[in-house]
Coordinates of C-alpha atoms in Angstrom, one line a residue:
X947 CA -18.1 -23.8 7.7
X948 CA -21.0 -22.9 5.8
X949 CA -21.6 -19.7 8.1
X950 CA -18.3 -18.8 7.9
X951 CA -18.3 -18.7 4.4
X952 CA -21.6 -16.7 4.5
X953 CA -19.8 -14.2 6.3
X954 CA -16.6 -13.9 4.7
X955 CA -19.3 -13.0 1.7
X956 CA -20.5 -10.5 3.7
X957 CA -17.5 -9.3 4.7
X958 CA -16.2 -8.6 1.2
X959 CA -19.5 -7.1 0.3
X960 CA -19.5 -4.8 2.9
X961 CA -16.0 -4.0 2.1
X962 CA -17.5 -3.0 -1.5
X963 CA -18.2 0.9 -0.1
X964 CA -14.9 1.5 1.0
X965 CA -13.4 1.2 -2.1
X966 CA -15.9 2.9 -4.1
X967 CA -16.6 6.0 -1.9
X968 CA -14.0 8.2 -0.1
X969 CA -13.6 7.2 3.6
X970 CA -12.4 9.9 5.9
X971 CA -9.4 8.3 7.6
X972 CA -7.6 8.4 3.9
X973 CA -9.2 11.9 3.1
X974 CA -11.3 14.1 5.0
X975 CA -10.7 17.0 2.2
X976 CA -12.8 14.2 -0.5
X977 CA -15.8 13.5 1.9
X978 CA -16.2 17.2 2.1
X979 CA -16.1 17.8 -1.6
X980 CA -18.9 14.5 -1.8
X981 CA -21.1 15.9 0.8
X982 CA -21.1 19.5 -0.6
X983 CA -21.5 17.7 -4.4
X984 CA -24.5 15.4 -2.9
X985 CA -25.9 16.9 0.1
X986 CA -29.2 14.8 0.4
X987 CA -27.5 11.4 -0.6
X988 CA -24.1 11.9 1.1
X989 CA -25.9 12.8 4.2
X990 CA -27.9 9.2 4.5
X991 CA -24.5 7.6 3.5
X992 CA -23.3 9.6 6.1
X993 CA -25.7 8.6 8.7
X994 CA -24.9 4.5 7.9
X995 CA -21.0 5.5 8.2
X996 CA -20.5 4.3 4.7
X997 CA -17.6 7.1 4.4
X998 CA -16.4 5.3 7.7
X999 CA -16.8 1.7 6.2
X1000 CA -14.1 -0.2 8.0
X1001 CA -14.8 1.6 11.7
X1002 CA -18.0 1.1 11.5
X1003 CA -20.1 -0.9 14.0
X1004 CA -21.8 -2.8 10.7
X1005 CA -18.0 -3.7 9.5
X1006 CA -17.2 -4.7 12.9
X1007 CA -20.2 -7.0 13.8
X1008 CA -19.7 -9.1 10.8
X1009 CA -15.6 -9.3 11.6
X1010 CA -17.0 -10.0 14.9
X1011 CA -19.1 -12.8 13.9
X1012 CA -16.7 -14.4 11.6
X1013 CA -14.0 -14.4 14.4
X1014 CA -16.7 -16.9 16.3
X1015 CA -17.6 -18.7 13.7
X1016 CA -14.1 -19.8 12.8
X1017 CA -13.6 -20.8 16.2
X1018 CA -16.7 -22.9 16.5
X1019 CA -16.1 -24.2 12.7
X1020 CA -12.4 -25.3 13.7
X1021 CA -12.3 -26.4 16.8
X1022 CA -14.6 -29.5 16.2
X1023 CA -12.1 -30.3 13.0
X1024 CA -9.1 -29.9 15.1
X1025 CA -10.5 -32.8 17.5
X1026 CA -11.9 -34.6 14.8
X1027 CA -8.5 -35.1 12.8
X1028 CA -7.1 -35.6 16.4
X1029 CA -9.6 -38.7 16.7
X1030 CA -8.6 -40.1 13.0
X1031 CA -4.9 -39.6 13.6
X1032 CA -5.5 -42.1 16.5
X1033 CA -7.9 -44.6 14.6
X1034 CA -6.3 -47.1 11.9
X1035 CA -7.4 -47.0 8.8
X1036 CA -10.5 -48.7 7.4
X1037 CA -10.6 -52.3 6.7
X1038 CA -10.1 -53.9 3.1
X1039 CA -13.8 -54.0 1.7
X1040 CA -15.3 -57.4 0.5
X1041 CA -14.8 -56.3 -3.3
X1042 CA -12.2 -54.5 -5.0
X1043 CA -13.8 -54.4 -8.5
X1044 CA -15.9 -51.8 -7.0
X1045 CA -12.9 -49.1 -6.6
X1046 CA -12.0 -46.7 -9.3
X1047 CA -8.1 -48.3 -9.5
X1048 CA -8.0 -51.9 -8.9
X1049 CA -5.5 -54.4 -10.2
X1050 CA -5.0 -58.2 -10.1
X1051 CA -1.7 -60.3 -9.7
X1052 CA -1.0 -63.8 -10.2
X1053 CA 2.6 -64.9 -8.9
X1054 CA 4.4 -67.8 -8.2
X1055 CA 5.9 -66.2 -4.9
X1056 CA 5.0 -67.4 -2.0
X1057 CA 2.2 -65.4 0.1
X1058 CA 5.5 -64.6 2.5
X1059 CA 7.2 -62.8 0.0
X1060 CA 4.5 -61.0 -1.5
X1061 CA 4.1 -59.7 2.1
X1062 CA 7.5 -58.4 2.1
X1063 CA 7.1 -56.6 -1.4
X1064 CA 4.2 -55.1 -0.3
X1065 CA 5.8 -53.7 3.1
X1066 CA 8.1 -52.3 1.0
X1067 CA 6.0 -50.4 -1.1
X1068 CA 3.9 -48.9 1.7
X1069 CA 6.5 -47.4 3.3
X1070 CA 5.6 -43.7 4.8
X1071 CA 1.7 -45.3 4.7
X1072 CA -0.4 -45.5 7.8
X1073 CA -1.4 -49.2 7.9
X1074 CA -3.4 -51.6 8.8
X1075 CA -2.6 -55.2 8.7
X1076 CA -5.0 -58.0 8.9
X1077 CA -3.2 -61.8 9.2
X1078 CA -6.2 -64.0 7.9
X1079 CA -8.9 -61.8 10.5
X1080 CA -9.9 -59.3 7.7
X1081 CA -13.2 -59.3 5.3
X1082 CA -11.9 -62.3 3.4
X1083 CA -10.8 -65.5 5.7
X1084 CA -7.6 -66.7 5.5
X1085 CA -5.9 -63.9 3.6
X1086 CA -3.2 -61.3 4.3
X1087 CA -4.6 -58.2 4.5
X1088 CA -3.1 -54.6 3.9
X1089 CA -5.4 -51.2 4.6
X1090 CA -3.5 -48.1 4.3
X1091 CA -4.0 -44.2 4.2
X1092 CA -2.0 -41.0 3.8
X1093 CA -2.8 -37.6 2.9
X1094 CA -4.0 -36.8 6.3
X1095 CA -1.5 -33.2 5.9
X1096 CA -4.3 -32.1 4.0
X1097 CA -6.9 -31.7 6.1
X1098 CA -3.7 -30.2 9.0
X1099 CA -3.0 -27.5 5.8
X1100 CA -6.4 -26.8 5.6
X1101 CA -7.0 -26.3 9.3
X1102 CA -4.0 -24.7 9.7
X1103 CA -4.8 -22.3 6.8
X1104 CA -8.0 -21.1 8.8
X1105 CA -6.2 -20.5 11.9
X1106 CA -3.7 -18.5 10.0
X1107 CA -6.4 -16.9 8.7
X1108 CA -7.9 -16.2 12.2
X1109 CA -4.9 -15.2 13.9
X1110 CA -4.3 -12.5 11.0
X1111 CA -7.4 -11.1 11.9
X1112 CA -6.9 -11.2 15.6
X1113 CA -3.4 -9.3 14.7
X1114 CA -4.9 -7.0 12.7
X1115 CA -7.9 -6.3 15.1
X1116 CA -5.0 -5.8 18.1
X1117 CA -3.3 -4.1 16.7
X1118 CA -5.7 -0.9 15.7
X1119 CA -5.9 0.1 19.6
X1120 CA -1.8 0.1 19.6
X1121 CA -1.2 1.9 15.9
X1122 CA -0.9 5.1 15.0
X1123 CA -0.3 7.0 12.1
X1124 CA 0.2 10.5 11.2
X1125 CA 0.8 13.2 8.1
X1126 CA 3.0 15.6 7.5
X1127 CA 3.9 18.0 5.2
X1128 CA 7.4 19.0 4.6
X1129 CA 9.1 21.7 2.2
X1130 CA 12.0 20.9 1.5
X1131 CA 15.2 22.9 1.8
X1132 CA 18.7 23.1 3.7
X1133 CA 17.3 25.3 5.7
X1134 CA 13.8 24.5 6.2
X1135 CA 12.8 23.1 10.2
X1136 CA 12.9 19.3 10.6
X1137 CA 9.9 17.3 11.4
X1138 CA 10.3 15.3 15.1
X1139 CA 7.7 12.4 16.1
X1140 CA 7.6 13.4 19.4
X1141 CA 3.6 14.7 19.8
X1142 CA 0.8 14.7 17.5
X1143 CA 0.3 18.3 17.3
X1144 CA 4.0 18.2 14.7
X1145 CA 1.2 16.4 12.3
X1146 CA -1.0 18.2 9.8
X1147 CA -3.1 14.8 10.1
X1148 CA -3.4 12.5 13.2
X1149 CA -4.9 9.4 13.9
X1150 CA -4.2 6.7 16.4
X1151 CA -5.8 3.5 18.3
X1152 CA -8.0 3.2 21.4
X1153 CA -4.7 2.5 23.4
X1154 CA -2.4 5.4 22.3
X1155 CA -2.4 8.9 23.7
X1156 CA 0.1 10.3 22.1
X1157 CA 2.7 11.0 24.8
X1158 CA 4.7 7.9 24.2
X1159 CA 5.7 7.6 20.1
X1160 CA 8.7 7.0 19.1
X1161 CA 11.4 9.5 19.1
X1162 CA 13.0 10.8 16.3
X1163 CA 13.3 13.5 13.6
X1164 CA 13.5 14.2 10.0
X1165 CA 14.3 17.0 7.6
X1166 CA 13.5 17.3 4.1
X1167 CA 16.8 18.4 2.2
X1168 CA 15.3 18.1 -1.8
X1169 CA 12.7 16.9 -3.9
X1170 CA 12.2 15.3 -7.3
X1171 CA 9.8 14.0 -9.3
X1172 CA 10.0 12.3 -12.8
X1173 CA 7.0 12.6 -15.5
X1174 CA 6.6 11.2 -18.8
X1175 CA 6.0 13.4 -22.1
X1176 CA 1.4 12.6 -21.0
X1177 CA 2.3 14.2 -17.3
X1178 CA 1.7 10.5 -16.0
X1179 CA 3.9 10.5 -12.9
X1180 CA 6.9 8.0 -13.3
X1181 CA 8.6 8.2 -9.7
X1182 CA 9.0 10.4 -6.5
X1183 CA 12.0 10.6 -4.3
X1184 CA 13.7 12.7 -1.9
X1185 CA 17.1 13.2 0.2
X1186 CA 16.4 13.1 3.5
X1187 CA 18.1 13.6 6.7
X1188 CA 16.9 11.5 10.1
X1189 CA 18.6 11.5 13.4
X1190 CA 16.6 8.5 16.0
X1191 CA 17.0 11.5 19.1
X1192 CA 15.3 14.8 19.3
X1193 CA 17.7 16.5 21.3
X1194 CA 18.8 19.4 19.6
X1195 CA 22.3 18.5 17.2
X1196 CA 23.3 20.1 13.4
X1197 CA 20.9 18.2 11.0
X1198 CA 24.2 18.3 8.8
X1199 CA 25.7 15.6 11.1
X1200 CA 22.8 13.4 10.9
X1201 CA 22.0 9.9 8.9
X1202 CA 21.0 10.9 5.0
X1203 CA 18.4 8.2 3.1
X1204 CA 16.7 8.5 -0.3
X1205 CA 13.6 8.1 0.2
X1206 CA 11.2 6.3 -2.6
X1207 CA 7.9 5.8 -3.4
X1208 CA 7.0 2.3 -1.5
X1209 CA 10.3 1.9 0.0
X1210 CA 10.5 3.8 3.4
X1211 CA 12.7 4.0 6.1
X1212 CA 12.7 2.2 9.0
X1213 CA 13.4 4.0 12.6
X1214 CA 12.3 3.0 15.9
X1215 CA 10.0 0.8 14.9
X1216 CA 8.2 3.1 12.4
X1217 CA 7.8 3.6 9.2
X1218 CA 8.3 6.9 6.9
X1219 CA 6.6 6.9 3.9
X1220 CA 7.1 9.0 1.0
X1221 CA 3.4 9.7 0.0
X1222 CA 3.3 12.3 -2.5
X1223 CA 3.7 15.8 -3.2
X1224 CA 2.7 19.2 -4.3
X1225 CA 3.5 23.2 -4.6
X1226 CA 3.8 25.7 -1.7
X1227 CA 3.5 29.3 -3.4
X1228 CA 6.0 32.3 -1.6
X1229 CA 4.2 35.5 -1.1
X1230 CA 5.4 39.0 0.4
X1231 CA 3.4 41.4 1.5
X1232 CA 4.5 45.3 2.0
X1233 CA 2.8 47.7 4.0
X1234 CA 2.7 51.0 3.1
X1235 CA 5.3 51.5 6.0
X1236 CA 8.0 49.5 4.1
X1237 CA 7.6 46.4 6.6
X1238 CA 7.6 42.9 4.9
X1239 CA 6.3 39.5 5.7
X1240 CA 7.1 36.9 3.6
X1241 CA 5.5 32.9 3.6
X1242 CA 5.4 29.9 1.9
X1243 CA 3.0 27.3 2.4
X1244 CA 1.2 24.8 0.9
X1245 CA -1.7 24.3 -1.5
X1246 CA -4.3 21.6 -2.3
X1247 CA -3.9 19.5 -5.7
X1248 CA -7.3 20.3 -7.1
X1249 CA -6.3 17.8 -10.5
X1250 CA -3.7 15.2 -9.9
X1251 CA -2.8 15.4 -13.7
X1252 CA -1.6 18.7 -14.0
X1253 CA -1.6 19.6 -10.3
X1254 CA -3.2 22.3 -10.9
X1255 CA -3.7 23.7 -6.7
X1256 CA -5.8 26.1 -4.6
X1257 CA -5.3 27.0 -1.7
X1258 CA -5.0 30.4 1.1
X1259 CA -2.7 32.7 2.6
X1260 CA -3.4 35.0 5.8
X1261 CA -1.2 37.6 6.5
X1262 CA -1.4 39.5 9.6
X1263 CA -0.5 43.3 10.0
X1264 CA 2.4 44.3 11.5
X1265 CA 1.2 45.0 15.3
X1266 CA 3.0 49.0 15.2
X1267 CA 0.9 49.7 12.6
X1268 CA -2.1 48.9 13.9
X1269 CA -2.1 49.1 18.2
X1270 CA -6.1 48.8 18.2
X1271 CA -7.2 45.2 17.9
X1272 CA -10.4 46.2 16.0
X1273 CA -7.8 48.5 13.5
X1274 CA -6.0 45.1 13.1
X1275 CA -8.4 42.3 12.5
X1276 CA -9.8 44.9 9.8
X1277 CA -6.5 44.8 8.1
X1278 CA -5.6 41.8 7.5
X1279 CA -4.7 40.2 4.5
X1280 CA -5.7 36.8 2.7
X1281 CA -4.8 35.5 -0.8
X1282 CA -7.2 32.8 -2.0
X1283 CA -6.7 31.1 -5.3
X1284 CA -5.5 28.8 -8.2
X1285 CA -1.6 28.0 -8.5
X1286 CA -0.7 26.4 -11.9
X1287 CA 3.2 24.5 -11.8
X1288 CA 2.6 24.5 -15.9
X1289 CA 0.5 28.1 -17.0
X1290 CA -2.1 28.0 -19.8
X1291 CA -4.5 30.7 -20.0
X1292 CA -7.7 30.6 -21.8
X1293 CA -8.1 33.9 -21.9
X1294 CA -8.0 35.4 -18.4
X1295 CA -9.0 31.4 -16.6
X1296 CA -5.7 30.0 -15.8
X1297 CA -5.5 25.9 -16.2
X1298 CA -2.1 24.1 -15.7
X1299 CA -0.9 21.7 -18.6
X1300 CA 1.7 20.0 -17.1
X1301 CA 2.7 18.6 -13.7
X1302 CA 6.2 19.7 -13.7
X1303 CA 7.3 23.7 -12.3
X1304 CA 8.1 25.0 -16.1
X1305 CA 5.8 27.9 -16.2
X1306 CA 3.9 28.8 -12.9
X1307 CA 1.5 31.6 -12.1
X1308 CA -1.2 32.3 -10.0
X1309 CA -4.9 33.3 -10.4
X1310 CA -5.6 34.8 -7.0
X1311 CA -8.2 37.2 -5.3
X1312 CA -7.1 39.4 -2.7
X1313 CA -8.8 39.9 0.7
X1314 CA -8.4 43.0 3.0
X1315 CA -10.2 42.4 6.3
X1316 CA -11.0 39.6 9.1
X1317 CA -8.8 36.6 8.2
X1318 CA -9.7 34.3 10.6
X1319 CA -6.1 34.4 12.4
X1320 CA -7.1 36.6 15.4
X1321 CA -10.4 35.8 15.8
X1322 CA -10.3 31.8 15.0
X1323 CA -12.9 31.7 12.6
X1324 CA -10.6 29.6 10.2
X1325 CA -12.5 26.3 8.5
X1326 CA -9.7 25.2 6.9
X1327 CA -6.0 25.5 5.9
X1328 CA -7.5 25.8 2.2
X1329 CA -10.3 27.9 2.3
X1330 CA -11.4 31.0 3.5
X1331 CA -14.7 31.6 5.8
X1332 CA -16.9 32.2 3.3
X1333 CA -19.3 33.7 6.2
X1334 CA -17.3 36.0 6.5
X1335 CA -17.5 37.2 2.9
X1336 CA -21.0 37.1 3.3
X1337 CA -21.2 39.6 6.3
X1338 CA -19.0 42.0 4.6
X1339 CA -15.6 41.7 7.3
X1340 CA -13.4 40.3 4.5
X1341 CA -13.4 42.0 1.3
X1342 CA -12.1 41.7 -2.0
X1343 CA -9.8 44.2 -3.0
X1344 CA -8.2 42.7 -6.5
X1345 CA -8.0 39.5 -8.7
X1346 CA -4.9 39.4 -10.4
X1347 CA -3.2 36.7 -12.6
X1348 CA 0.2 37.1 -11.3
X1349 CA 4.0 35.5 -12.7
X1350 CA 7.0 35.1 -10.7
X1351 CA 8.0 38.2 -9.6
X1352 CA 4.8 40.4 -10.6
X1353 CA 2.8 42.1 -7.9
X1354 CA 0.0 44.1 -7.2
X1355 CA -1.2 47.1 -4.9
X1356 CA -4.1 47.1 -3.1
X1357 CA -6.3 50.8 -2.5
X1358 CA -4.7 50.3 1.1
X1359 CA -1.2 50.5 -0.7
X1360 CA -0.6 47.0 0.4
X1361 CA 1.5 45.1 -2.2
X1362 CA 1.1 41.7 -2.7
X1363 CA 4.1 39.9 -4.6
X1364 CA 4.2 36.3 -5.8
X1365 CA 7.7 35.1 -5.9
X1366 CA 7.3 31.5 -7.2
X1367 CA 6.9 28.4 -5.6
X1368 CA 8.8 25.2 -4.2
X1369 CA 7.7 21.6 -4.2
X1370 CA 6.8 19.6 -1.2
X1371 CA 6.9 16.5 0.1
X1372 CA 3.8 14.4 2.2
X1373 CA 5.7 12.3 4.5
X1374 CA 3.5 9.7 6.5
X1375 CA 4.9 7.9 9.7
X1376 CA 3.4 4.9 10.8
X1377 CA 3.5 2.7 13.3
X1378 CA 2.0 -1.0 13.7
X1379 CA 3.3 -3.4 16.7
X1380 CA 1.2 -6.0 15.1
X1381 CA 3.2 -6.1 11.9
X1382 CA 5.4 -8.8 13.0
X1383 CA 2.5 -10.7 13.8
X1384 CA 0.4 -9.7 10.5
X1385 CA 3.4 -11.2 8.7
X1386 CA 3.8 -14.7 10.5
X1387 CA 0.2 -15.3 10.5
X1388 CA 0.1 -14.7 6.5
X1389 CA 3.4 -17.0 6.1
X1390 CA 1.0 -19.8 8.4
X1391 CA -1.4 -19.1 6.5
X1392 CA 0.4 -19.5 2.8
X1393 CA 2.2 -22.4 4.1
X1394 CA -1.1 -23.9 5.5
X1395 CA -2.6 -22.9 1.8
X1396 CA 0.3 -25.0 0.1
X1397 CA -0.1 -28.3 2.2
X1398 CA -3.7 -28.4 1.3
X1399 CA -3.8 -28.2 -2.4
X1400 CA -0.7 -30.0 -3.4
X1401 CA -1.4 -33.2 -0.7
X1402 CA -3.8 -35.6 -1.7
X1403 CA -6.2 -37.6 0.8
X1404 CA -6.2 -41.3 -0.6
X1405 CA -6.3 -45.3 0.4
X1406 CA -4.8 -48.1 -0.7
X1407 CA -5.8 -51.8 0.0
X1408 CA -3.9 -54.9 -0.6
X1409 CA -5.1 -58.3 -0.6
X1410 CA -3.1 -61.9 -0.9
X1411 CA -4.9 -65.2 -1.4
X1412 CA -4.0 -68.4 -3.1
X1413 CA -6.1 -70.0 -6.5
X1414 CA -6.9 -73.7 -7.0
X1415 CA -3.4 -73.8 -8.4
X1416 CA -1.7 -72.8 -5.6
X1417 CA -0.3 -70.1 -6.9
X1418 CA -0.5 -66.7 -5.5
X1419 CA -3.2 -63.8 -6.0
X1420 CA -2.4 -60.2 -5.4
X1421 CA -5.6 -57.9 -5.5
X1422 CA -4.7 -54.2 -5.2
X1423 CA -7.2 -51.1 -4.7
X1424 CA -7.1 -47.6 -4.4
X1425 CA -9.8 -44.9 -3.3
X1426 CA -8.9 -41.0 -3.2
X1427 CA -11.9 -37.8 -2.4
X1428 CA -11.5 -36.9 -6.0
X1429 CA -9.3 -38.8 -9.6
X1430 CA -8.8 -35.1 -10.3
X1431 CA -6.2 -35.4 -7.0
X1432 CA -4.4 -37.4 -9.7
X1433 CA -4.5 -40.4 -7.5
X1434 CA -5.1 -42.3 -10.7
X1435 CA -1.4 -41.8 -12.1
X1436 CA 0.0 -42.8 -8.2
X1437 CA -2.0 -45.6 -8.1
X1438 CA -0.4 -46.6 -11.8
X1439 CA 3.0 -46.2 -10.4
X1440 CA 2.5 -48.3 -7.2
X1441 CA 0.9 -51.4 -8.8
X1442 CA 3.9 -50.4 -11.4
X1443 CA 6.3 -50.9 -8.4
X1444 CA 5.0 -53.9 -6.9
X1445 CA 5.0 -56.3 -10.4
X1446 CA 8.6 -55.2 -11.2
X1447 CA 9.4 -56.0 -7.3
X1448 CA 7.3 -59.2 -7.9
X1449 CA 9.8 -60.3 -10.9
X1450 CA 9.2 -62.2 -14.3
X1451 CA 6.9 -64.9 -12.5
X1452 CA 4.0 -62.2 -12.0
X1453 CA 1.1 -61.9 -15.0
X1454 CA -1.4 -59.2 -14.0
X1455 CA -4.8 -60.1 -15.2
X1456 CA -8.7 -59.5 -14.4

């Protein structure tokens, strides 16, 4: 036990860097941002998978360990109580006046009755009874014991405890869990679980490859979000639509849910969680030709008071304009920038003051040249390739504060309009076969928990003799682990019991 508990120290210390640095299954975008803030530092964390803390072969050693030593630790305990269940209780010892609770009765009863009275009491008691063969000679002799669920809630606890983990180690290979980002809109495409390549984020156990998850879809239809007057968020929800088939159907005919904050719907065994949201800004682009192309997509939450967001857009050419493939990777367009839901300028800097969409602009630079879209040099969905910058094959062409609506031409005679933004929602689907399991083992556990802190282990002896006078002489006395147990009061109440079964003849003394 005393390893165990050792390592369950250990466990909870090495669980310390998980919560205090970002770990790359929540948020890949945060380690970034802490390796590029720290390089030296965050590369040594790096290096002892401290943004990896609860994958890590450290986190799983001592898991590991502690599996092992709760087995060793409660399987000799298991046979042990097995053993006492079996033995009877320990004999009456010589002298009682060495026992916290003792008492002594005189009655005029005979010893026969007193027997009975004392039967009576012990009722639900283990017992041991000793006719005259016990540490005194000649007398009547009661041993008894309870409070053996105890020590079964204790052990039960641990393997509540163990089987937990065991659930929770299974049922990493068989899990998987993904993100998605959804705008909503009546018309906007719905999401189906039916690969991970429909996830903007995908991750999954040793046993899942991702050709068998659970069928379904879901479309977006609105989003809202509550603030109070500070911009602290006060609640998320959305209307959403799910059908449990992917086999093409009218989303208008399929089930609707309002979807909350902590309260997700349950299909097919998974989960869909509402998990936050942000702003996808609409730009068109015109070539000089009069051909359009119009997109909407997402952008980062840089602060998640104000929301203010950054984020990039990569336009192609159309392909008549431009039949060379040299002629078109040099003419491509990308908008990087700042989008504010809430405008305030200090000024030409644009800052957001509120969460909410009541004002929004965007601070953006303009690109003309390689993208990254037909030559794959694309980092990320946020940020240009700033290599490319460097080499000269994107250029900046304008930086422009820009309001709904506003636009601005490029030397090319490119336009670039911003024409707002909507809201969208981060939807994550999990799945966990081991849930089920997860949740028994806690309810064992509780249970387990419960029996061992409100039963108390404790003894009782009894003892009937006769005085010079004949008369009778009851000696009672009671032994428990600890008076804090409040065996002291139960003790009060039986020898309470037994003089007023006794009757008016009984006078307790020293």
């Amino acid at each position: 036990m005393r390893t165990a508990l050792i390592l369950l120290m250990m466990l909870a210390i090495a669980a310390i860097p998980g919560a205090l640095l970002p770990q790359r299954n929540l948020s890949q975008q945060n380690v970034d941002q802490y390796l590029s803030e720290r390089p030296t530092l965050g590369k040594v964390f790096d290096a002892v998978q401290l943004f990896d803390v609860f994958s890590s072969w450290w986190f799983t050693a001592i898991y590991a360990l502690l599996f092992i030593s709760l087995i060793g630790c409660l399987t000799p305990r298991s046979f042990e109580l097995l053993r006492q269940l079996k033995t009877q209780p320990p004999a009456a010892p010589s002298r009682f006046t060495r026992l916290p609770h003792n008492a002594n009765v005189t009655t005029d009863l005979a010893p026969d009755e007193v027997e009975k009275v004392i039967r009576g009491n012990l009722k639900g008691w283990r017992v041991r009874y000793s006719d005259g063969d016990g540490r005194v000679k000649g007398a009547k002799e009661f041993s008894a014991e309870r409070g053996y669920l105890r020590e079964i809630g204790n052990i039960v606890f641990h393997f509540g405890m163990l089987a937990l983990l065991i659930a929770m180690a299974l049922g990493k290979f068989f899990y998987y869990e993904g993100m998605v980002i959804q705008i909503p809109g009546r018309d906007a495409p719905a999401f189906c679980n039916t690969t991970p390549a429909a996830f903007d984020s995908f991750r999954a156990g040793l046993r899942v490859d991702g050709t068998e998850l659970s069928p379904f879809c879901v479309r977006v239809d609105n989003f809202e979000a509550d603030y109070l007057p500070n911009g602290q968020a006060n609640m998320f929800s959305a209307d959403i639509r799910h059908n449990d088939e992917v086999e093409a159907s009218d989303p208008s005919t399929w089930d609707t849910h309002h979807l909350k904050v902590n309260d997700p719907l349950r299909i097919n065994g998974d989960r869909v969680y509402l998990q936050g949201h942000g702003y996808a800004p609409t730009f068109t682009v015109t070539w000089p030709n009069g051909e359009t192309r119009t997109d909407t997509y997402q952008w980062a939450p840089t602060d998640q008071m104000t929301f203010l967001s950054s984020g990039v857009m990569r336009f192609d050419p159309p392909a008549g304009m431009y039949p060379n493939f040299d002629d078109r990777v040099e003419n491509g367009i990308a908008i990087q920038g700042l989008f504010a839901p809430t405008a305030a300028f200090q000024g030409e800097l644009l800052s957001s003051s509120f969460p909410a969409m009541n004002d929004p602009a965007v601070a953006v630079d303009v690109y003309v040249g390689d993208t990254g879209l037909e030559t794959g040099r694309m980092p990320g969905v946020f940020s240009l390739d700033q290599s490319l910058i460097e080499e000269g094959a994107l250029n900046r062409e304008a930086r422009v504060n820009l309001a709904p609506g506003e636009s601005t031409t490029l030397p090319n005679g490119v336009e670039v309009r911003f024409d707002g933004a909507k809201e969208f929602a981060n939807l994550q689907v999990s799945h966990d076969p081991a849930q089920i399991y997860v949740g028994i083992s806690a309810v064992v556990m509780m249970a387990g928990l419960i029996l061992s802190i409100s039963v108390r282990r404790r003894r009782f002896w009894a003892r009937i003799t006769t005085d010079d006078d004949g008369r009778t002489v009851l000696t009672l006395g009671g032994l428990a682990r600890t008076d804090r147990a409040g065996w002291g009061k139960e003790f009060d109440r039986m020898r309470q019991s037994i003089l007023d079964s006794l009757g008016k003849t009984t006078k307790e003394g020293a």
